[in-house]
GROMACS .gro file of C-alpha atoms in nm:
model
  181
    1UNK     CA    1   9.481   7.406   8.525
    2UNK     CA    2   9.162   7.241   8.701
    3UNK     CA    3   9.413   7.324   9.078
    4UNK     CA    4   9.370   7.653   8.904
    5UNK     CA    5   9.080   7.698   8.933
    6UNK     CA    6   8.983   7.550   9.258
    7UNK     CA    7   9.267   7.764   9.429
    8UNK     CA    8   9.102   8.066   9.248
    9UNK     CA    9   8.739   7.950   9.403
   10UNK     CA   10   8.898   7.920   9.749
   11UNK     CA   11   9.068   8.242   9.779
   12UNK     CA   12   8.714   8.465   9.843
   13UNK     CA   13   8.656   8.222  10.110
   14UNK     CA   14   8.971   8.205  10.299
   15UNK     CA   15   8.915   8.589  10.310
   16UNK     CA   16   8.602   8.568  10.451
   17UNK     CA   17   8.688   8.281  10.711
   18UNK     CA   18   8.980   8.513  10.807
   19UNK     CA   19   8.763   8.853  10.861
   20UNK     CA   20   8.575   8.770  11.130
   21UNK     CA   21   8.960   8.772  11.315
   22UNK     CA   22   9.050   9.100  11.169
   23UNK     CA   23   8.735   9.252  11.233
   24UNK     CA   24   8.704   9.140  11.578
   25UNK     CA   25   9.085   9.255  11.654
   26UNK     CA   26   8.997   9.610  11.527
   27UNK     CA   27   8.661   9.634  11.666
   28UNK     CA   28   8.541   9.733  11.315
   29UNK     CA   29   8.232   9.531  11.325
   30UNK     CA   30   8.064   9.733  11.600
   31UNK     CA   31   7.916  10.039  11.386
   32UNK     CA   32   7.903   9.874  11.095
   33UNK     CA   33   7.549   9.898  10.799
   34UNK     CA   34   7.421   9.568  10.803
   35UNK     CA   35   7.591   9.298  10.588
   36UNK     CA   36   7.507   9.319  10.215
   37UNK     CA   37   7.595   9.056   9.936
   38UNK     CA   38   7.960   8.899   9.977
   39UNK     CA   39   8.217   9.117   9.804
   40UNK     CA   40   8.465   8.930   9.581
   41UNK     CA   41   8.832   8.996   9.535
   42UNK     CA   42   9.031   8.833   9.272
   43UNK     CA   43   9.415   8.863   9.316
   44UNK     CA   44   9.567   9.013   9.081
   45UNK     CA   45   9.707   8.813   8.776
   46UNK     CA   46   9.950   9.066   8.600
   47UNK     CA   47   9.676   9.115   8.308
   48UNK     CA   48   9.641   9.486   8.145
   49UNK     CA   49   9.745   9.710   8.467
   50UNK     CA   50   9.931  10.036   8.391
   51UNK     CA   51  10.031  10.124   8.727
   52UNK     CA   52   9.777  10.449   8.703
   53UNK     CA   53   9.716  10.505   9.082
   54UNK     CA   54   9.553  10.738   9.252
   55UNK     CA   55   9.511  10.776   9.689
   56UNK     CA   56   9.120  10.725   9.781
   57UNK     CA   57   8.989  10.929  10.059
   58UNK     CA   58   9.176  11.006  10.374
   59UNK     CA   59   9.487  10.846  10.550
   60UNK     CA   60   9.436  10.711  10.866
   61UNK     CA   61   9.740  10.855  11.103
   62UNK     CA   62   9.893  10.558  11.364
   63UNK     CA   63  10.049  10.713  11.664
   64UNK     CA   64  10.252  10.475  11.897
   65UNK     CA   65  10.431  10.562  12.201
   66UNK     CA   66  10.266  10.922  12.177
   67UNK     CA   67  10.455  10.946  11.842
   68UNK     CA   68  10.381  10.979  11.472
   69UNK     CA   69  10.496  10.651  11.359
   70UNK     CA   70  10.321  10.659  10.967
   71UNK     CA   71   9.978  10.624  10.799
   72UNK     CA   72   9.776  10.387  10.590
   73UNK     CA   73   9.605  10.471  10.315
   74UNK     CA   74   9.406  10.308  10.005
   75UNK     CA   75   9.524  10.288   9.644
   76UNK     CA   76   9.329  10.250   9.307
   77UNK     CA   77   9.460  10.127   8.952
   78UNK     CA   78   9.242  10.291   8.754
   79UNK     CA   79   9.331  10.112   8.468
   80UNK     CA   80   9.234   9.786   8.562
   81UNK     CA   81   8.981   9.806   8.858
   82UNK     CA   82   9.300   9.739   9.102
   83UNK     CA   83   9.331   9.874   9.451
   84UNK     CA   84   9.578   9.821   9.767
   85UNK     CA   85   9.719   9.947  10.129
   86UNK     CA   86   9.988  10.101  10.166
   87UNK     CA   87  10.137  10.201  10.470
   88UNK     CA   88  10.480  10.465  10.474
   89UNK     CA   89  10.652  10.442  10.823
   90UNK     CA   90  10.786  10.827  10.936
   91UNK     CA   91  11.133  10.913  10.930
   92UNK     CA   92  11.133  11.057  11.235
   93UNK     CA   93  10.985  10.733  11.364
   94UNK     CA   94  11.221  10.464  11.213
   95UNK     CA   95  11.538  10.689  11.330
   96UNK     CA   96  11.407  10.711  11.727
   97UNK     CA   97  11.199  10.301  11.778
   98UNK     CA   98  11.436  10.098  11.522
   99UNK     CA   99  11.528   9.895  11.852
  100UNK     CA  100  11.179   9.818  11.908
  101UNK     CA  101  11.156   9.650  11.606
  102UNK     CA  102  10.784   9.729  11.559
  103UNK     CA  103  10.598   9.549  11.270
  104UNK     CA  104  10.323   9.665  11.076
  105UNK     CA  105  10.085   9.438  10.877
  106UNK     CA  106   9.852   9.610  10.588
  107UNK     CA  107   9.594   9.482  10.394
  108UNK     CA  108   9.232   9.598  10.229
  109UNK     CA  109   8.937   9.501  10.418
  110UNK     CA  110   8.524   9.549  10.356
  111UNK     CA  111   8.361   9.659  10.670
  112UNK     CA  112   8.000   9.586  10.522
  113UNK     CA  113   8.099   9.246  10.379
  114UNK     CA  114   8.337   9.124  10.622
  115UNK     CA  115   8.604   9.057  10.298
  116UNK     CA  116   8.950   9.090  10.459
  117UNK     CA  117   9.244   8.997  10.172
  118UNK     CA  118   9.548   8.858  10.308
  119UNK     CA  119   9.760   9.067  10.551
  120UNK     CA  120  10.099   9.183  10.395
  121UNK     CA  121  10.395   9.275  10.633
  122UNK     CA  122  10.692   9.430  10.692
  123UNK     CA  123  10.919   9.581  10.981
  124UNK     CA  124  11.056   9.897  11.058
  125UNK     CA  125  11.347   9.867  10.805
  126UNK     CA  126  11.113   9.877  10.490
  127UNK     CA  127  11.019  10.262  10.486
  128UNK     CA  128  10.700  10.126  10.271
  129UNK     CA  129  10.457   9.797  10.310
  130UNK     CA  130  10.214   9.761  10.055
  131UNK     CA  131   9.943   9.469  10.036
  132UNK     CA  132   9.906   9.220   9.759
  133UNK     CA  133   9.686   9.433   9.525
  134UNK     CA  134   9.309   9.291   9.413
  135UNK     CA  135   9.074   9.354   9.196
  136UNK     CA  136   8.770   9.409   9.346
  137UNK     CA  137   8.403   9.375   9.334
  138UNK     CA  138   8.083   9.320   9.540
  139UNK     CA  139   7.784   9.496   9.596
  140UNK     CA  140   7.808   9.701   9.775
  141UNK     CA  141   8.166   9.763   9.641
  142UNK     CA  142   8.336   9.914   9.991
  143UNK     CA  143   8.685   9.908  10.101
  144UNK     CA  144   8.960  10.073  10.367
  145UNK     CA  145   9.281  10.012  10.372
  146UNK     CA  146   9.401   9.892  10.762
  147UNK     CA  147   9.730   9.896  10.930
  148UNK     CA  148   9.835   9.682  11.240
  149UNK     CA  149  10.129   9.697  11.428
  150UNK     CA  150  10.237   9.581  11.731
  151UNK     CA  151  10.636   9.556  11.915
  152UNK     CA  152  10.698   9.210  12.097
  153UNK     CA  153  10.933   9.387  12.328
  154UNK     CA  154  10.710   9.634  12.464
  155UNK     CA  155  10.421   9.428  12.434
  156UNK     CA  156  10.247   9.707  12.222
  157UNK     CA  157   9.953   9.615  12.001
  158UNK     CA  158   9.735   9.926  11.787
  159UNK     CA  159   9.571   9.945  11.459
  160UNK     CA  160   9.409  10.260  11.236
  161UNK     CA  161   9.286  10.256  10.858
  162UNK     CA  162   9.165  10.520  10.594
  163UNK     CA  163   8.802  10.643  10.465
  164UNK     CA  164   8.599  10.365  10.390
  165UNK     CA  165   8.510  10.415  10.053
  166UNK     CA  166   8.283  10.305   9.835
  167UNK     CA  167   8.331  10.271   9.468
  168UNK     CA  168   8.000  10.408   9.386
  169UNK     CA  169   8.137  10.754   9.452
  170UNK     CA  170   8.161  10.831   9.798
  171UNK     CA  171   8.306  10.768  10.168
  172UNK     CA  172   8.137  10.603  10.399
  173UNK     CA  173   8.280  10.626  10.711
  174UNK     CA  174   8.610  10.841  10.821
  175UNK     CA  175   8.934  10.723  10.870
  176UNK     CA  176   9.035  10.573  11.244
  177UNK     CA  177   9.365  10.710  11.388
  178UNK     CA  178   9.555  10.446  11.606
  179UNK     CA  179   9.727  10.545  11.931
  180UNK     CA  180   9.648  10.366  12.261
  181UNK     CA  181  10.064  10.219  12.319
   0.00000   0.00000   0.00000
């Protein structure tokens, strides 16, 4: 139980250690409100959750190769304070860059706070990728769900991610649409 405990305690700061990479790679910090109190996510431990979610905000669209290849967007349990990415891959997509074999990773990150949980992947096969799921808190209570995907064999690397929203009731900044492969 005490390993428990002091796994629990280390999570919040391996996410932390590990923003400052995912920020930098998706040149999020740039335009950012200055840095408020750390936000805190807790992974999730099966507890009371229903499975009531709900989308939050806007998608954000990820073009690649001039195509629409899927979007990311942000989920909320309502029943238990829970909230994830989830990325859906286009049909269209899958069918015409399968031999690519492009991967996307997806996970929920805090622009003001720098919080960035654990990147979940998955490749074209999966026609959904959805992170681990965390409850979340902080103050201020922000959050965007991000999407990165790159191809090794065409050396292709983009990323894009929903509204930032913020729990208190609104959106802080708009979603970002990948595209630059």
């Amino acid at each position: 139980m005490a390993m428990l405990r002091r796994t629990r305690r280390a999570v919040p700061a391996i996410a932390a250690a590990l923003a400052a990479g995912a920020l930098a790679l998706s040149g999020a910090g740039s335009a950012q409100a200055a840095p408020g109190p750390a936000a805190v996510m807790r992974p999730m431990d099966g507890g009371t959750c229903t499975g009531n979610w709900h989308y939050i905000g806007s998608p954000g669209n990820f073009y690649m190769y001039g195509e629409y290849a899927g979007q990311v967007q942000q989920l909320w349990d309502s029943s238990c304070n829970r909230t994830q990415a989830h990325w859906q891959w286009a049909g269209q997509f899958q069918n015409d860059h399968a031999r690519d074999n492009p991967t996307v990773c997806v996970a929920l990150v805090s622009p003001t706070s720098g919080v960035v949980e654990p990147y979940a992947c998955g490749s074209i096969g999966q026609k959904d990728v959805s992170s681990y799921g965390w409850v979340h808190d902080g103050n201020p209570d922000d959050w965007r769900a991000q999407a990165n995907m790159w191809t090794a064999n065409r050396n292709c690397y983009n990323d894009a991610w929903g509204t930032d929203h913020w729990y208190g009731g609104a959106d802080w900044a708009q979603p970002h649409t990948g595209g630059l492969c």
